[in-house]
mmCIF file of C-alpha atoms in Angstrom:
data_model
loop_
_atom_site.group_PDB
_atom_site.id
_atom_site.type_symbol
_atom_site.label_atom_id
_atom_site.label_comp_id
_atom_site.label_asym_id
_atom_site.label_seq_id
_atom_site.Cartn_x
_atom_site.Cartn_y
_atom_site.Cartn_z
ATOM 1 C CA UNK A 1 -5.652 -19.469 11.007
ATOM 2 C CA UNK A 2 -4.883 -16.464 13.567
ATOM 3 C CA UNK A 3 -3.627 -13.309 12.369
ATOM 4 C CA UNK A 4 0.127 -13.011 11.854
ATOM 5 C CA UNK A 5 0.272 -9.476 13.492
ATOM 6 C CA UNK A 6 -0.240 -8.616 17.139
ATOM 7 C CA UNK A 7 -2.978 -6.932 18.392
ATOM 8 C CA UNK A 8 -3.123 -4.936 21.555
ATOM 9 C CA UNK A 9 -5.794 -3.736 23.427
ATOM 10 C CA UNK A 10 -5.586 -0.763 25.536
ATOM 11 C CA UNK A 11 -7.371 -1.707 28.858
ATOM 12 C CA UNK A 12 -8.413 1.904 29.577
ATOM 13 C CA UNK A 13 -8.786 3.450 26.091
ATOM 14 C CA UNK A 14 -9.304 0.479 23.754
ATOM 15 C CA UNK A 15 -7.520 1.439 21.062
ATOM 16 C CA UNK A 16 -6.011 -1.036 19.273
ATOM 17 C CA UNK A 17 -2.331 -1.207 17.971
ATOM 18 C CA UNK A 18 0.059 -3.368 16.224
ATOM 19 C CA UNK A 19 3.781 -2.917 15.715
ATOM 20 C CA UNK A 20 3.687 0.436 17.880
ATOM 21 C CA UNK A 21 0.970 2.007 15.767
ATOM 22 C CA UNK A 22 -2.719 2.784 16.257
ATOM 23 C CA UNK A 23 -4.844 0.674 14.297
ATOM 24 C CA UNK A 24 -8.738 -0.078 13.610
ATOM 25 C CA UNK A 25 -10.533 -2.816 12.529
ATOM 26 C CA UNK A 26 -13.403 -2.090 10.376
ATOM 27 C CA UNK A 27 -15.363 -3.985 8.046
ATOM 28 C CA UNK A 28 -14.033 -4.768 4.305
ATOM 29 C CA UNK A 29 -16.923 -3.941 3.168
ATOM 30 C CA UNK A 30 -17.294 0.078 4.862
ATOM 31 C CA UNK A 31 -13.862 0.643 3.410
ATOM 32 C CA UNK A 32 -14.377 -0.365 0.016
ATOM 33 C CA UNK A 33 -18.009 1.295 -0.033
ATOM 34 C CA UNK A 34 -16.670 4.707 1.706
ATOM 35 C CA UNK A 35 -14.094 4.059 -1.553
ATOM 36 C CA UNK A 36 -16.079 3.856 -4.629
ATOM 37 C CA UNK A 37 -18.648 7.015 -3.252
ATOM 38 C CA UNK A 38 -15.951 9.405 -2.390
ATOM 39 C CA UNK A 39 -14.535 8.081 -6.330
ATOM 40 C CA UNK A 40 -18.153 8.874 -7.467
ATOM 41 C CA UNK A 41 -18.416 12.117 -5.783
ATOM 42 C CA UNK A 42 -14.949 13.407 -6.231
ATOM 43 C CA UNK A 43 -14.040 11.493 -10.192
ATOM 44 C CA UNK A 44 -12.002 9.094 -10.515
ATOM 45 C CA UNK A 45 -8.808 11.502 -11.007
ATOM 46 C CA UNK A 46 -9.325 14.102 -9.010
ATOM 47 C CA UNK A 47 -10.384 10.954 -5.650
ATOM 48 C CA UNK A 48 -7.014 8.951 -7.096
ATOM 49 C CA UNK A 49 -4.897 12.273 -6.886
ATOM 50 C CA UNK A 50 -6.126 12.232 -3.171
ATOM 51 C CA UNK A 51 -5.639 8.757 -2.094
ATOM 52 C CA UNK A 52 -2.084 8.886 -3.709
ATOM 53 C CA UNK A 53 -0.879 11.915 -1.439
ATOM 54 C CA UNK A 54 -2.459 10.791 1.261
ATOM 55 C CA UNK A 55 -1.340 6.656 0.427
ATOM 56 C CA UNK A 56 2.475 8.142 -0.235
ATOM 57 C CA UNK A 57 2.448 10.374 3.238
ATOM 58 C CA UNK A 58 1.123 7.440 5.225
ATOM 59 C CA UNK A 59 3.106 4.919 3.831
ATOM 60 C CA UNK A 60 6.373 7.199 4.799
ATOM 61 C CA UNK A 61 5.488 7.818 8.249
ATOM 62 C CA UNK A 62 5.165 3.641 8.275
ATOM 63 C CA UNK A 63 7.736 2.676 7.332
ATOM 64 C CA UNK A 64 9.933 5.352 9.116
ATOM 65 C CA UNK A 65 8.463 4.110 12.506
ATOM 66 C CA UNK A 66 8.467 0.516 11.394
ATOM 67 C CA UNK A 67 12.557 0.917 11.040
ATOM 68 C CA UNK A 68 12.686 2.505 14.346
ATOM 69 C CA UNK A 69 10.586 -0.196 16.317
ATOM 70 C CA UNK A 70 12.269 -3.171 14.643
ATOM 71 C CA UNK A 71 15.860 -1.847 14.033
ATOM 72 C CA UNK A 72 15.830 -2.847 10.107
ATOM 73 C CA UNK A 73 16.993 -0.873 7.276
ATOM 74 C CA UNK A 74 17.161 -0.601 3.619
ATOM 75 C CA UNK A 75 15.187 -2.258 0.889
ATOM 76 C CA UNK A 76 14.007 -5.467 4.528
ATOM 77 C CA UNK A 77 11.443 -2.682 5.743
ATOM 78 C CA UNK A 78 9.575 -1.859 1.972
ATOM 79 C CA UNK A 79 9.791 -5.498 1.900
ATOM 80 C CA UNK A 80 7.995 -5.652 5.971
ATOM 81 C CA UNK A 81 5.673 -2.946 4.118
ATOM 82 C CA UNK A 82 4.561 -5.542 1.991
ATOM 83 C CA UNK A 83 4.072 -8.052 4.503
ATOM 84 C CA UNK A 84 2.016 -5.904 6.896
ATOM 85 C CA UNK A 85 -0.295 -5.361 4.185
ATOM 86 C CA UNK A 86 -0.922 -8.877 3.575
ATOM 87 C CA UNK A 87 -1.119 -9.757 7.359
ATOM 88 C CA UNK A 88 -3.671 -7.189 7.584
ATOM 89 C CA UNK A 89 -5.638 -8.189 4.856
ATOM 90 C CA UNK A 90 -5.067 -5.665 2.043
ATOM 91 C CA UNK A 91 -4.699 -8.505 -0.388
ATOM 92 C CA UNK A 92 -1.525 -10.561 -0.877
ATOM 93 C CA UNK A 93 1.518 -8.613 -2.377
ATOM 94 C CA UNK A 94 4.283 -10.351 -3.977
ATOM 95 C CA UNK A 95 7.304 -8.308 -5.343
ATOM 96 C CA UNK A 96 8.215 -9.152 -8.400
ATOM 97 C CA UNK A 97 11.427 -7.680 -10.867
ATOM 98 C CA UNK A 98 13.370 -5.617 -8.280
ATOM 99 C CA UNK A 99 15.921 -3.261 -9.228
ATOM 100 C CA UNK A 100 16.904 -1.581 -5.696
ATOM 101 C CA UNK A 101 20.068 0.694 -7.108
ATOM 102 C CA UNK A 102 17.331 2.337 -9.477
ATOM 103 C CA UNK A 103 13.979 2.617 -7.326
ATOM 104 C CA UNK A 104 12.208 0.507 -9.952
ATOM 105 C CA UNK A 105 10.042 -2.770 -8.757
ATOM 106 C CA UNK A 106 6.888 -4.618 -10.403
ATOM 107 C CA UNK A 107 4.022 -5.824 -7.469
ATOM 108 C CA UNK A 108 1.689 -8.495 -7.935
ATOM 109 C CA UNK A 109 -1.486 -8.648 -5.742
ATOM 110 C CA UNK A 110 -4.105 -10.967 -5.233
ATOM 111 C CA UNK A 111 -6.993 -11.471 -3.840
ATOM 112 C CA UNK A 112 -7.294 -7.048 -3.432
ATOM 113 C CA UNK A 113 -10.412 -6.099 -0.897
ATOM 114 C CA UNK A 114 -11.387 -3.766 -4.237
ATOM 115 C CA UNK A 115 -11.202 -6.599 -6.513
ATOM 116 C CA UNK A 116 -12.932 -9.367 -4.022
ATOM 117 C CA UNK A 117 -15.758 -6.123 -3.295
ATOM 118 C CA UNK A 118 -16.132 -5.518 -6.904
ATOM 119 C CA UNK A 119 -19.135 -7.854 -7.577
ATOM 120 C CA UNK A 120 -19.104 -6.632 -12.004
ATOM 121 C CA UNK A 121 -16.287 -6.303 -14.070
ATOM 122 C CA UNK A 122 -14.563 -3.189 -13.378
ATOM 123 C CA UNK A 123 -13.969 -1.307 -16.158
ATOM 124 C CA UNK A 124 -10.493 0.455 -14.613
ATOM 125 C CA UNK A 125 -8.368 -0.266 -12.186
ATOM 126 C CA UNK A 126 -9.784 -0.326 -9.066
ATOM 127 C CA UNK A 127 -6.981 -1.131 -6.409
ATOM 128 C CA UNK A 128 -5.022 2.378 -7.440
ATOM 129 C CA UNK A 129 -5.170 3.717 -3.995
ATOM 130 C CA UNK A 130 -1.773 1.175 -3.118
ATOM 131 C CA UNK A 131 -0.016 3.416 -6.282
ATOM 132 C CA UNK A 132 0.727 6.244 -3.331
ATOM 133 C CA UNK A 133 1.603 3.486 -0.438
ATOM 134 C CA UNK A 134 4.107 2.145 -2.848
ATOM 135 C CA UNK A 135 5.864 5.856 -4.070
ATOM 136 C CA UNK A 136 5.303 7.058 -0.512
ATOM 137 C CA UNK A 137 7.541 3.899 0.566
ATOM 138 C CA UNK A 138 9.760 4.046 -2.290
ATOM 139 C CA UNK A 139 10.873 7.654 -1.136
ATOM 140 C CA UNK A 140 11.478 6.688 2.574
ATOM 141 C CA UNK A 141 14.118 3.992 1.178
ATOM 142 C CA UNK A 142 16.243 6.873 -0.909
ATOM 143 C CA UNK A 143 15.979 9.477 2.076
ATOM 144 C CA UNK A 144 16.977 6.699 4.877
ATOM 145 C CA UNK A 145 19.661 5.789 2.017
ATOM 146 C CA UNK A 146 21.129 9.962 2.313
ATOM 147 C CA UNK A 147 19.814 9.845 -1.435
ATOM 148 C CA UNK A 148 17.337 13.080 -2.855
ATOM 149 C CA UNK A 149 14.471 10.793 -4.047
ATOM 150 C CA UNK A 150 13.717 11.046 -7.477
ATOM 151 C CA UNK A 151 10.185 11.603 -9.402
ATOM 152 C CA UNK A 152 8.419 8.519 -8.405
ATOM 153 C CA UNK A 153 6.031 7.054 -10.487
ATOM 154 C CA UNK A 154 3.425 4.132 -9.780
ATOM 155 C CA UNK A 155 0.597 2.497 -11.631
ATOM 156 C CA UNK A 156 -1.749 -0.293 -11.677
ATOM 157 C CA UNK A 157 -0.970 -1.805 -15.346
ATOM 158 C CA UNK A 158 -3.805 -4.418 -14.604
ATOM 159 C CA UNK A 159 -6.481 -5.502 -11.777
ATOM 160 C CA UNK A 160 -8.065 -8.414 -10.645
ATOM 161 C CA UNK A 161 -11.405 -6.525 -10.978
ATOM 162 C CA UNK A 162 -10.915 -6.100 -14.943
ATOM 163 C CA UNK A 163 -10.731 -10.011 -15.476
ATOM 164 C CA UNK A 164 -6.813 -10.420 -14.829
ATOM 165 C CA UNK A 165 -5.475 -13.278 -12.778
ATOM 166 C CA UNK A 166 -3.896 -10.551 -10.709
ATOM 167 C CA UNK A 167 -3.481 -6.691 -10.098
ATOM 168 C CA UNK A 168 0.018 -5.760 -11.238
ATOM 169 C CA UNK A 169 1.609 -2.253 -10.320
ATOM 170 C CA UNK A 170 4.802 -1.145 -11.923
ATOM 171 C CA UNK A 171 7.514 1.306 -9.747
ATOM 172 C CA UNK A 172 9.584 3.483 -11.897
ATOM 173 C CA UNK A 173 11.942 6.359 -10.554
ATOM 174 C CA UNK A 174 13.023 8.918 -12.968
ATOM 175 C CA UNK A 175 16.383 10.764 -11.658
ATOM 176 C CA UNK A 176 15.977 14.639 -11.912
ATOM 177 C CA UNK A 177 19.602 14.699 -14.050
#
């Protein structure tokens, strides 16, 4: 099977992009080892704190530009989110239980590269650093909507690495009222 996304290759620079957007292509591997030593070196809250801003402010920009190149709108680009991520080999996301009126949605993800890296039974979550792509897309939706988005919230309720027969993240917004 070829990849589902497009890859160009800049003749004079090399970079590579897909869907307007500069991309690399790394080993699975370096990513989820550059992962668990910044987690060992930083703590686990203090690296997932990180990864969530960081997750939440890249997802945004994503799916801003992702509307803009392919003219779609509402709930269609979180959903395109989703699929990216799977084309790209992030795992394969499924949303599950959406509630679009209330910013609430359950994700289901096999096959995560920090479950398939994680050769012993994790003893957290490992695949948290999707909890901040997830809120970070969640609050593009409400602002492209003209809504103020609401508190947030994501978390991984259960991984693949722990034993499960998938991870599963819940998405809650909480209205400021």
């Amino acid at each position: 099977m070829l990849p589902s996304v497009d890859i160009n290759v800049d003749d004079v620079t090399g970079i590579w992009e897909t869907d307007g957007l500069p991309m690399l292509y790394i080993p699975r591997h370096f990513m989820v080892n550059v992962h668990k030593e910044v987690e060992g070196a930083l703590g686990l809250s203090k690296y997932r704190a990180v990864l969530h801003e960081a997750g939440a402010k890249s997802a945004y920009y994503w799916c801003r530009k992702q509307s803009e190149t392919f003219g779609m709108s509402g709930f269609r680009v979180f959903e395109h989110y989703l699929e990216r991520l799977t084309a790209r080999g992030w795992g394969q996301f499924k949303l599950e239980g959406v509630a679009e009126d209330f910013g609430n949605a359950d994700i289901a993800l096999k096959n995560s590269i920090y479950a398939l890296e994680s050769h012993v039974r994790a003893d957290h979550p490992t695949c948290y650093m999707f909890e901040g792509f997830f809120v970070g897309g969640f609050k593009y939706l409400f602002e492209e909507q003209g809504r103020e988005p609401p508190e947030i919230e994501c978390r991984e309720v259960q991984c693949e690495a722990m034993g499960f027969d998938c991870c599963r993240f819940e998405i809650r917004a909480h209205s400021s009222l």
